[in-house]
mmCIF file of C-alpha atoms in Angstrom:
data_model
loop_
_atom_site.group_PDB
_atom_site.id
_atom_site.type_symbol
_atom_site.label_atom_id
_atom_site.label_comp_id
_atom_site.label_asym_id
_atom_site.label_seq_id
_atom_site.Cartn_x
_atom_site.Cartn_y
_atom_site.Cartn_z
ATOM 1 C CA GLU A 1 -115.727 87.041 11.755
ATOM 2 C CA VAL A 2 -115.885 87.091 15.468
ATOM 3 C CA GLN A 3 -112.397 87.206 16.957
ATOM 4 C CA VAL A 4 -110.018 88.539 19.553
ATOM 5 C CA VAL A 5 -106.154 88.923 18.874
ATOM 6 C CA GLU A 6 -103.707 89.321 21.610
ATOM 7 C CA SER A 7 -100.450 91.131 21.292
ATOM 8 C CA GLY A 8 -97.745 92.578 23.499
ATOM 9 C CA GLY A 9 -96.017 89.596 24.823
ATOM 10 C CA GLY A 10 -92.328 89.184 25.051
ATOM 11 C CA LEU A 11 -89.187 88.533 27.160
ATOM 12 C CA VAL A 12 -89.054 90.702 30.368
ATOM 13 C CA LYS A 13 -86.627 90.652 33.352
ATOM 14 C CA PRO A 14 -87.975 89.780 36.863
ATOM 15 C CA GLY A 15 -89.594 92.881 38.315
ATOM 16 C CA GLY A 16 -90.267 94.331 34.928
ATOM 17 C CA SER A 17 -93.448 95.481 33.329
ATOM 18 C CA LEU A 18 -95.440 94.555 30.268
ATOM 19 C CA ARG A 19 -98.813 95.620 28.756
ATOM 20 C CA LEU A 20 -100.816 93.098 26.798
ATOM 21 C CA SER A 21 -103.522 94.105 24.402
ATOM 22 C CA CYS A 22 -106.493 92.364 22.885
ATOM 23 C CA ALA A 23 -108.186 93.599 19.740
ATOM 24 C CA ALA A 24 -111.794 92.503 19.311
ATOM 25 C CA SER A 25 -113.705 92.398 16.013
ATOM 26 C CA GLY A 26 -116.908 90.963 14.685
ATOM 27 C CA PHE A 27 -119.107 91.625 17.645
ATOM 28 C CA THR A 28 -120.348 94.488 19.869
ATOM 29 C CA PHE A 29 -117.445 94.605 22.284
ATOM 30 C CA SER A 30 -119.145 96.955 24.749
ATOM 31 C CA ASN A 31 -121.876 94.250 25.579
ATOM 32 C CA TYR A 32 -119.530 91.643 26.818
ATOM 33 C CA SER A 33 -117.453 90.873 29.950
ATOM 34 C CA MET A 34 -113.831 89.945 29.072
ATOM 35 C CA ASN A 35 -111.222 88.001 30.774
ATOM 36 C CA TRP A 36 -107.511 87.142 30.753
ATOM 37 C CA VAL A 37 -106.525 83.407 31.206
ATOM 38 C CA ARG A 38 -103.031 82.122 31.186
ATOM 39 C CA GLN A 39 -101.352 78.805 30.745
ATOM 40 C CA ALA A 40 -97.766 78.251 31.901
ATOM 41 C CA PRO A 41 -95.732 75.849 29.466
ATOM 42 C CA GLY A 42 -96.969 72.321 29.824
ATOM 43 C CA LYS A 43 -99.499 73.328 32.580
ATOM 44 C CA GLY A 44 -103.141 73.893 32.974
ATOM 45 C CA LEU A 45 -105.347 76.959 32.525
ATOM 46 C CA GLU A 46 -105.398 79.663 35.123
ATOM 47 C CA TRP A 47 -107.960 82.350 35.238
ATOM 48 C CA VAL A 48 -106.190 85.833 35.763
ATOM 49 C CA SER A 49 -108.689 88.595 35.649
ATOM 50 C CA SER A 50 -112.118 89.844 34.507
ATOM 51 C CA ILE A 51 -113.824 93.101 33.607
ATOM 52 C CA SER A 52 -117.515 93.755 32.983
ATOM 53 C CA ALA A 53 -118.852 95.301 29.893
ATOM 54 C CA GLY A 54 -118.933 98.689 31.352
ATOM 55 C CA SER A 55 -115.713 98.305 33.504
ATOM 56 C CA GLY A 56 -117.791 98.692 36.694
ATOM 57 C CA TYR A 57 -116.697 95.198 37.908
ATOM 58 C CA ILE A 58 -113.156 94.195 37.898
ATOM 59 C CA HIS A 59 -111.691 91.064 39.627
ATOM 60 C CA TYR A 60 -108.296 89.468 40.014
ATOM 61 C CA ALA A 61 -106.878 86.115 40.886
ATOM 62 C CA ASP A 62 -104.953 86.230 44.175
ATOM 63 C CA SER A 63 -101.704 85.414 42.393
ATOM 64 C CA VAL A 64 -101.812 88.654 40.551
ATOM 65 C CA LYS A 65 -103.709 91.015 42.719
ATOM 66 C CA GLY A 66 -101.931 94.249 43.392
ATOM 67 C CA ARG A 67 -99.457 93.601 40.393
ATOM 68 C CA PHE A 68 -101.863 93.410 37.315
ATOM 69 C CA THR A 69 -104.376 95.849 36.117
ATOM 70 C CA ILE A 70 -107.242 94.915 33.649
ATOM 71 C CA SER A 71 -108.785 97.722 31.548
ATOM 72 C CA ARG A 72 -110.748 98.155 28.423
ATOM 73 C CA ASP A 73 -111.541 100.830 25.725
ATOM 74 C CA ASN A 74 -114.935 100.139 24.326
ATOM 75 C CA ALA A 75 -114.569 102.961 21.837
ATOM 76 C CA ASP A 76 -111.553 101.109 20.430
ATOM 77 C CA ASN A 77 -112.789 97.518 20.909
ATOM 78 C CA SER A 78 -109.708 96.779 23.035
ATOM 79 C CA LEU A 79 -108.883 94.963 26.190
ATOM 80 C CA TYR A 80 -105.589 95.548 28.209
ATOM 81 C CA LEU A 81 -103.607 93.779 30.955
ATOM 82 C CA GLN A 82 -100.899 95.843 32.559
ATOM 83 C CA MET A 83 -98.559 93.581 34.285
ATOM 84 C CA ASN A 84 -96.045 95.013 36.923
ATOM 85 C CA SER A 85 -93.469 93.421 39.197
ATOM 86 C CA LEU A 86 -93.361 90.453 36.941
ATOM 87 C CA ARG A 87 -92.081 87.118 38.415
ATOM 88 C CA ALA A 88 -90.725 83.922 36.730
ATOM 89 C CA GLU A 89 -94.016 82.265 37.779
ATOM 90 C CA ASP A 90 -95.970 84.686 35.417
ATOM 91 C CA THR A 91 -94.334 83.038 32.473
ATOM 92 C CA ALA A 92 -97.224 81.744 30.362
ATOM 93 C CA VAL A 93 -99.311 82.177 27.274
ATOM 94 C CA TYR A 94 -101.903 84.845 28.042
ATOM 95 C CA TYR A 95 -105.211 84.363 26.378
ATOM 96 C CA CYS A 96 -108.004 87.049 25.981
ATOM 97 C CA ALA A 97 -111.485 85.437 26.283
ATOM 98 C CA ARG A 98 -114.938 86.648 25.850
ATOM 99 C CA VAL A 99 -117.774 85.673 28.278
ATOM 100 C CA ARG A 100 -120.461 83.876 26.322
ATOM 101 C CA ALA A 101 -123.580 85.833 27.196
ATOM 102 C CA ILE A 102 -124.080 89.596 27.014
ATOM 103 C CA PHE A 103 -123.932 91.687 30.033
ATOM 104 C CA THR A 104 -123.122 88.670 32.185
ATOM 105 C CA GLY A 105 -120.002 88.014 34.104
ATOM 106 C CA ASN A 106 -120.235 84.399 35.407
ATOM 107 C CA ASP A 107 -120.493 82.310 32.208
ATOM 108 C CA GLY A 108 -118.347 80.257 29.928
ATOM 109 C CA PHE A 109 -115.717 81.812 27.583
ATOM 110 C CA ASP A 110 -116.867 81.198 24.079
ATOM 111 C CA ILE A 111 -114.217 83.193 22.027
ATOM 112 C CA TRP A 112 -110.512 82.794 22.688
ATOM 113 C CA GLY A 113 -107.564 84.448 21.001
ATOM 114 C CA ARG A 114 -104.522 82.591 20.064
ATOM 115 C CA GLY A 115 -102.661 83.915 22.985
ATOM 116 C CA THR A 116 -99.399 85.910 23.479
ATOM 117 C CA MET A 117 -96.409 84.463 25.268
ATOM 118 C CA VAL A 118 -94.885 86.331 28.237
ATOM 119 C CA THR A 119 -91.524 85.043 29.351
ATOM 120 C CA VAL A 120 -90.051 86.472 32.667
ATOM 121 C CA SER A 121 -86.382 85.582 32.881
ATOM 122 C CA SER A 122 -83.088 87.207 33.607
ATOM 123 C CA SER B 1 -110.033 79.452 47.775
ATOM 124 C CA TYR B 2 -112.323 77.141 45.876
ATOM 125 C CA GLU B 3 -110.806 74.202 44.057
ATOM 126 C CA VAL B 4 -112.005 71.706 41.532
ATOM 127 C CA THR B 5 -110.284 68.499 40.726
ATOM 128 C CA GLN B 6 -110.210 66.277 37.631
ATOM 129 C CA PRO B 7 -108.527 62.814 36.985
ATOM 130 C CA PRO B 8 -105.375 63.276 35.094
ATOM 131 C CA SER B 9 -106.318 60.901 32.440
ATOM 132 C CA VAL B 10 -109.013 58.879 30.756
ATOM 133 C CA SER B 11 -108.694 56.228 28.104
ATOM 134 C CA VAL B 12 -111.403 55.135 25.763
ATOM 135 C CA SER B 13 -111.894 52.890 22.723
ATOM 136 C CA PRO B 14 -113.159 54.439 19.582
ATOM 137 C CA GLY B 15 -117.004 54.436 19.529
ATOM 138 C CA GLN B 16 -117.223 53.984 23.353
ATOM 139 C CA THR B 17 -118.249 56.500 25.939
ATOM 140 C CA ALA B 18 -115.760 58.722 27.799
ATOM 141 C CA THR B 19 -116.788 60.078 31.195
ATOM 142 C CA ILE B 20 -114.654 62.802 32.746
ATOM 143 C CA THR B 21 -115.430 64.223 36.237
ATOM 144 C CA CYS B 22 -114.842 67.493 37.936
ATOM 145 C CA SER B 23 -115.188 67.477 41.674
ATOM 146 C CA GLY B 24 -115.718 70.398 44.087
ATOM 147 C CA ASN B 25 -117.528 71.229 47.212
ATOM 148 C CA LYS B 26 -121.189 71.675 46.467
ATOM 149 C CA LEU B 27 -120.319 72.118 42.832
ATOM 150 C CA ALA B 28 -123.931 71.683 41.975
ATOM 151 C CA ASP B 29 -124.484 75.173 43.479
ATOM 152 C CA LYS B 30 -122.425 76.583 40.556
ATOM 153 C CA TYR B 31 -122.721 76.472 36.797
ATOM 154 C CA VAL B 32 -119.970 74.360 35.217
ATOM 155 C CA CYS B 33 -118.395 74.794 31.766
ATOM 156 C CA TRP B 34 -116.131 72.408 29.939
ATOM 157 C CA TYR B 35 -113.286 73.207 27.445
ATOM 158 C CA GLN B 36 -111.478 71.078 25.010
ATOM 159 C CA GLN B 37 -107.991 71.963 24.176
ATOM 160 C CA LYS B 38 -105.828 70.252 21.675
ATOM 161 C CA PRO B 39 -102.065 70.532 21.366
ATOM 162 C CA GLY B 40 -100.872 73.914 20.199
ATOM 163 C CA GLN B 41 -104.476 75.281 20.034
ATOM 164 C CA SER B 42 -106.640 77.631 22.060
ATOM 165 C CA PRO B 43 -109.380 76.160 24.293
ATOM 166 C CA VAL B 44 -112.878 75.568 22.828
ATOM 167 C CA LEU B 45 -116.070 75.748 24.910
ATOM 168 C CA VAL B 46 -117.998 72.434 24.483
ATOM 169 C CA ILE B 47 -120.394 72.809 27.401
ATOM 170 C CA TYR B 48 -121.741 75.783 29.384
ATOM 171 C CA GLN B 49 -124.250 76.080 32.213
ATOM 172 C CA ASP B 50 -123.694 72.530 33.172
ATOM 173 C CA ASN B 51 -125.405 70.837 30.060
ATOM 174 C CA MET B 52 -125.832 73.353 27.249
ATOM 175 C CA ARG B 53 -123.774 72.897 23.993
ATOM 176 C CA PRO B 54 -122.689 75.897 22.062
ATOM 177 C CA SER B 55 -123.671 75.888 18.358
ATOM 178 C CA GLY B 56 -121.355 73.776 16.359
ATOM 179 C CA ILE B 57 -120.486 71.396 19.099
ATOM 180 C CA PRO B 58 -121.447 67.873 18.299
ATOM 181 C CA GLU B 59 -124.403 66.175 20.131
ATOM 182 C CA ARG B 60 -121.992 63.447 21.525
ATOM 183 C CA PHE B 61 -120.916 66.049 24.083
ATOM 184 C CA SER B 62 -123.139 66.255 27.092
ATOM 185 C CA GLY B 63 -122.828 67.418 30.675
ATOM 186 C CA SER B 64 -124.344 67.021 34.048
ATOM 187 C CA ASN B 65 -123.829 68.517 37.536
ATOM 188 C CA SER B 66 -125.093 66.961 40.778
ATOM 189 C CA GLY B 67 -123.854 67.118 44.263
ATOM 190 C CA ASN B 68 -120.118 67.635 44.350
ATOM 191 C CA THR B 69 -119.320 66.414 40.866
ATOM 192 C CA ALA B 70 -119.870 67.533 37.375
ATOM 193 C CA THR B 71 -119.455 65.243 34.442
ATOM 194 C CA LEU B 72 -118.630 65.501 30.837
ATOM 195 C CA THR B 73 -119.646 62.756 28.653
ATOM 196 C CA ILE B 74 -118.493 61.996 25.200
ATOM 197 C CA SER B 75 -120.770 59.393 23.535
ATOM 198 C CA GLY B 76 -119.352 57.491 20.568
ATOM 199 C CA THR B 77 -115.892 58.951 21.037
ATOM 200 C CA GLN B 78 -113.915 59.628 17.827
ATOM 201 C CA SER B 79 -110.130 60.024 17.426
ATOM 202 C CA LEU B 80 -110.512 63.592 16.954
ATOM 203 C CA ASP B 81 -111.956 64.024 20.434
ATOM 204 C CA GLU B 82 -108.469 63.163 21.859
ATOM 205 C CA ALA B 83 -107.490 66.401 23.757
ATOM 206 C CA VAL B 84 -107.246 67.720 27.246
ATOM 207 C CA TYR B 85 -110.562 68.780 28.827
ATOM 208 C CA TYR B 86 -110.884 71.417 31.503
ATOM 209 C CA CYS B 87 -113.865 72.105 33.727
ATOM 210 C CA GLN B 88 -114.453 75.552 34.953
ATOM 211 C CA ALA B 89 -116.725 77.151 37.526
ATOM 212 C CA TRP B 90 -117.092 80.488 39.160
ATOM 213 C CA ASP B 91 -116.431 80.939 42.971
ATOM 214 C CA THR B 92 -118.596 84.090 43.206
ATOM 215 C CA THR B 93 -116.324 86.531 41.260
ATOM 216 C CA ALA B 94 -113.258 84.371 40.636
ATOM 217 C CA GLY B 95 -112.849 81.959 37.689
ATOM 218 C CA VAL B 96 -111.817 78.442 38.804
ATOM 219 C CA PHE B 97 -110.379 75.905 36.354
ATOM 220 C CA GLY B 98 -109.977 72.254 36.996
ATOM 221 C CA THR B 99 -106.644 70.591 36.603
ATOM 222 C CA GLY B 100 -107.351 69.096 33.168
ATOM 223 C CA THR B 101 -108.039 65.467 32.007
ATOM 224 C CA LYS B 102 -106.091 64.094 29.087
ATOM 225 C CA VAL B 103 -108.532 61.965 27.061
ATOM 226 C CA THR B 104 -106.748 59.300 24.988
ATOM 227 C CA VAL B 105 -108.594 57.344 22.299
ATOM 228 C CA LEU B 106 -106.898 54.013 21.984
#
């Protein structure tokens, strides 16, 4: 079964750090660009970051640039999001999402995980 | 930064057609995707590249994109189509989601 499973969420104080992980299975992970998308409680979807199949192209939303770092380990079929200097407004469910077509960045997200909740609060 | 807007809500009777719009400057120059999200669930891709349906998505879902507006059409709407729908495009390298439209099947 093609799936991605996020982990690593939790409660963290403002200014703190957290590292999210996404474990992929059922497909050739190294062929696909991957993304993080978040959703604040009761709010809409917000794109956070993308990384190409070979990690050569990395992009961030302005809201997280300089604080978050996306990375991947193709040997381990894993995607990561290192989140530093966390703020209350970063509170959200964080989804790992696969880009639909291989070796493509700008396409739809066809595989989503169930998400992991990050709460930033003192 | 690029923005796309959607109406907050759309109501439709069972069996009728629901039309959801997504507006952005010269949106037709970009590919648009649509996602369905039901309460407590992860989003599901229902349309990609303006008008393509992923496997498993019913034919009643269709899309178009022209000028400044992309449209998701649900023909013969069923109660199980009740959800929030998001459009999404790429502003060069940045993903952009619409504000979401709640479709209510009355």
